């Protein structure tokens, strides 16, 4: 099973993935936790370029190509081998992030990028979208470390990213489950994550 977590920065994706991995391992499942961008040796170099505030990258299509290149390596080196041996793969971000950030945030046309998206041949069985107000997500990101190239974007960029994630969920209701996490503690969010994942596993 392949599960992605999506949402704006600071929504709590990594926190919930860690908890979910421990929970699933307690039932004897092999669980692989991974993330984008940067989960391979090649991807780590791309991540540095993509997040560094000194990077002079002006063409958003070029930026998109780097995320796609990272994802192709991520699939072939990490995700596919784990799925082939029967592991449950939990990834912090996947293709929906490219649609939300590059099409929503950077305002690129999704239709024009579709040929690039078609290169991604696998899709998550389940996506959990942690939906939070960008004010809260950015507050958490700021409290943690210096802001990266995306976190430094203006507020309307983050609002477009959030609303694009919601659009994706609306049109992919079979796959994407939205959890509104504003005002909920980490434990409360995890209770909902468990319900969604248990139901998916039981159905299979
Ligand atoms: N990007 C893109 O543009 N296109 C793409 O295709 C892809 C990515 C794949 C990657 O950043 C950047 O790349 C990202 C999008 C862009 N841009 N940004 N910004 P990253 O991987 O470094 O960062 P991130 O994905 O945004 O992760 P994050 O900031 O670490 O967010 P998170 O994983 O969702 O949050 P967290 O680390 O679990 O929690 C953040 C803090 O909040 C932490 O201190 C927690 O203890 C706390 N927290 C979590 N949940 C709660 C609740 N419920 N209550 C209170 N506090 C909480």
XYZ file of C-alpha atoms and ligand atoms in Angstrom:
261
model
C 0.000 0.000 0.000
C 1.212 3.444 -0.937
C 0.038 6.366 1.227
C 0.952 10.017 0.711
C 0.542 12.890 3.152
C -0.032 16.324 1.680
C -0.634 19.836 2.947
C 1.048 23.180 3.330
C 4.227 23.582 5.365
C 3.786 23.043 9.093
C 0.506 21.143 8.679
C 1.942 18.242 10.676
C 2.713 15.730 7.906
C 6.062 14.471 9.250
C 4.690 14.283 12.786
C 1.712 12.162 11.729
C 3.774 9.942 9.408
C 6.151 9.066 12.262
C 3.247 8.114 14.502
C 1.506 6.142 11.790
C 4.685 4.188 11.014
C 5.037 3.146 14.661
C 1.348 2.217 14.805
C 1.486 0.076 11.635
C 4.769 -1.588 12.665
C 3.103 -2.670 15.901
C 0.880 -4.930 13.751
C 3.945 -6.468 12.066
C 3.814 -4.525 8.788
C 7.048 -3.474 7.157
C 6.749 0.316 6.793
C 8.967 2.576 4.696
C 8.871 6.279 5.561
C 10.060 8.630 2.842
C 9.664 12.190 1.575
C 10.010 14.621 -1.340
C 12.088 16.294 -2.424
C 15.410 14.679 -1.544
C 15.025 11.024 -0.544
C 17.776 9.753 -2.868
C 21.432 10.779 -3.153
C 20.623 12.547 -6.437
C 17.455 14.047 -4.927
C 19.356 15.443 -1.932
C 21.339 17.655 -4.349
C 18.114 18.800 -6.009
C 16.522 19.513 -2.622
C 19.401 21.803 -1.701
C 18.983 23.785 -4.932
C 15.188 23.881 -4.699
C 14.974 25.082 -1.077
C 18.051 27.327 -0.864
C 17.061 31.005 -0.754
C 20.255 31.855 -2.730
C 19.120 29.770 -5.709
C 18.569 31.949 -8.773
C 15.814 29.891 -10.391
C 13.440 32.123 -12.319
C 11.526 29.768 -14.641
C 8.779 27.871 -12.766
C 8.717 25.202 -15.482
C 12.408 24.521 -14.806
C 11.532 24.259 -11.104
C 8.760 21.787 -11.956
C 11.182 19.662 -14.005
C 13.491 19.382 -10.987
C 10.628 18.136 -8.777
C 9.662 15.604 -11.463
C 13.283 14.420 -11.798
C 13.472 14.019 -8.026
C 10.210 12.018 -8.081
C 11.280 9.689 -10.888
C 14.434 8.743 -8.967
C 12.444 8.484 -5.761
C 10.058 6.022 -7.393
C 12.714 3.864 -9.019
C 15.204 3.792 -6.129
C 12.940 3.878 -3.072
C 9.172 3.581 -3.547
C 8.879 0.847 -6.188
C 11.377 -1.570 -4.562
C 9.586 -1.204 -1.201
C 6.132 -1.750 -2.709
C 7.426 -4.756 -4.666
C 8.560 -6.445 -1.453
C 5.173 -5.785 0.185
C 6.020 -2.859 2.456
C 3.602 -0.070 3.263
C 5.133 3.158 1.909
C 4.353 6.456 3.661
C 5.574 9.506 1.782
C 5.668 13.103 2.947
C 4.524 14.758 -0.345
C 4.081 13.359 -3.872
C 2.614 14.577 -7.201
C -0.212 16.569 -5.576
C 2.448 18.887 -4.122
C 3.675 19.730 -7.631
C 0.116 20.538 -8.729
C -0.510 22.604 -5.598
C 2.795 24.518 -5.507
C 3.770 24.834 -9.166
C 0.265 25.062 -10.722
C -1.495 26.686 -7.738
C 1.312 28.675 -6.133
C 3.333 29.525 -9.257
C 0.202 29.726 -11.424
C 1.406 27.376 -14.186
C -1.253 25.775 -16.354
C -1.925 22.203 -15.293
C -2.814 21.209 -18.869
C 0.564 22.382 -20.157
C 2.403 20.332 -17.516
C 0.280 17.206 -18.012
C 2.899 15.536 -20.287
C 5.389 15.833 -17.409
C 2.851 14.523 -14.890
C 2.158 11.560 -17.200
C 5.743 10.412 -16.584
C 4.738 9.545 -13.030
C 3.336 6.066 -13.460
C 2.284 5.287 -9.900
C -0.347 6.925 -7.762
C -0.975 6.620 -4.023
C -3.734 4.242 -2.905
C -4.610 6.813 -0.273
C -3.689 10.469 0.230
C -4.281 12.199 3.538
C -4.511 15.959 3.093
C -3.875 17.787 6.371
C -5.674 21.054 5.760
C -4.622 24.017 7.871
C -4.745 27.795 7.719
C -1.489 29.107 6.153
C -1.167 31.550 9.099
C -0.805 28.603 11.452
C 1.411 26.526 9.136
C 3.803 29.409 8.549
C 3.838 30.284 12.250
C 5.005 26.743 13.002
C 7.570 26.798 10.173
C 8.959 30.127 11.441
C 9.185 28.835 15.004
C 11.338 25.945 13.827
C 14.047 27.292 11.506
C 14.999 29.939 8.946
C 12.433 30.058 6.138
C 13.246 28.241 2.888
C 12.632 29.471 -0.700
C 8.961 28.379 -0.626
C 8.198 29.472 2.914
C 9.448 32.958 1.981
C 6.760 33.335 -0.685
C 3.981 35.844 0.035
C 0.789 34.917 1.841
C -1.359 34.733 -1.288
C 1.035 32.106 -2.720
C 0.309 29.897 0.306
C -3.432 30.551 0.062
C -3.373 29.435 -3.597
C -1.424 26.313 -2.626
C -3.975 25.483 0.057
C -6.971 26.013 -2.219
C -5.362 23.941 -5.005
C -4.920 21.049 -2.561
C -8.650 21.328 -1.783
C -9.483 21.345 -5.532
C -7.410 18.194 -6.007
C -9.272 16.534 -3.127
C -12.631 17.538 -4.620
C -11.846 15.904 -7.924
C -10.108 12.810 -6.468
C -12.512 11.877 -3.705
C -11.795 8.136 -4.070
C -8.158 8.707 -3.189
C -7.832 11.895 -1.139
C -9.154 12.177 2.399
C -9.160 15.705 3.849
C -8.609 16.197 7.574
C -9.179 19.742 8.840
C -6.575 20.021 11.548
C -6.921 23.613 12.768
C -7.279 23.720 16.533
C -6.644 19.979 16.905
C -3.804 18.563 18.995
C -1.291 16.106 17.509
C -3.099 13.261 19.346
C -6.511 14.336 18.029
C -5.232 14.486 14.443
C -3.655 11.060 14.859
C -6.960 9.537 16.023
C -8.490 10.641 12.686
C -5.478 9.440 10.672
C -5.782 6.001 12.296
C -9.489 5.762 11.437
C -8.869 6.594 7.762
C -5.900 4.221 7.414
C -7.535 1.351 9.337
C -10.564 1.573 7.095
C -8.425 1.513 3.955
C -6.402 -1.485 5.168
C -9.513 -3.388 6.262
C -11.169 -2.797 2.885
C -8.165 -4.373 1.159
N 7.497 21.390 -3.034
C 7.042 21.873 -4.245
O 6.983 23.085 -4.455
N 6.694 20.993 -5.221
C 6.787 19.645 -5.058
O 6.477 18.880 -5.982
C 7.238 19.165 -3.787
C 7.589 20.064 -2.798
C 7.345 17.681 -3.566
C 9.608 21.038 0.743
O 9.749 21.466 2.013
C 9.135 22.237 -0.042
O 9.101 21.896 -1.411
C 7.721 22.574 0.357
C 6.904 22.428 -0.903
C 7.891 22.341 -1.998
N 7.643 23.930 0.659
N 7.456 24.544 1.596
N 7.354 25.415 2.264
P 10.033 20.537 3.262
O 9.960 19.108 2.871
O 11.269 20.981 3.908
O 8.944 21.039 4.226
P 7.414 20.704 4.365
O 6.957 19.536 3.575
O 6.726 21.952 4.127
O 7.399 20.115 5.831
P 7.303 20.774 7.229
O 7.487 22.245 7.302
O 8.221 19.985 8.044
O 5.795 20.531 7.555
P 5.059 19.262 8.139
O 5.855 18.023 7.934
O 3.702 19.294 7.605
O 4.976 19.603 9.690
P 5.694 18.883 10.966
O 7.201 18.925 10.809
O 5.071 17.597 11.254
O 5.235 19.895 12.080
C 5.723 21.219 12.139
C 5.725 21.707 13.592
O 4.377 21.800 14.059
C 6.440 20.752 14.558
O 7.093 21.532 15.515
C 5.302 19.954 15.197
O 5.598 19.487 16.481
C 4.183 20.975 15.206
N 2.852 20.370 15.069
C 2.483 19.384 14.216
N 1.181 19.094 14.368
C 0.697 19.928 15.321
C -0.586 20.123 15.925
N -1.657 19.395 15.549
N -0.700 21.048 16.864
C 0.370 21.799 17.235
N 1.629 21.658 16.728
C 1.783 20.741 15.778
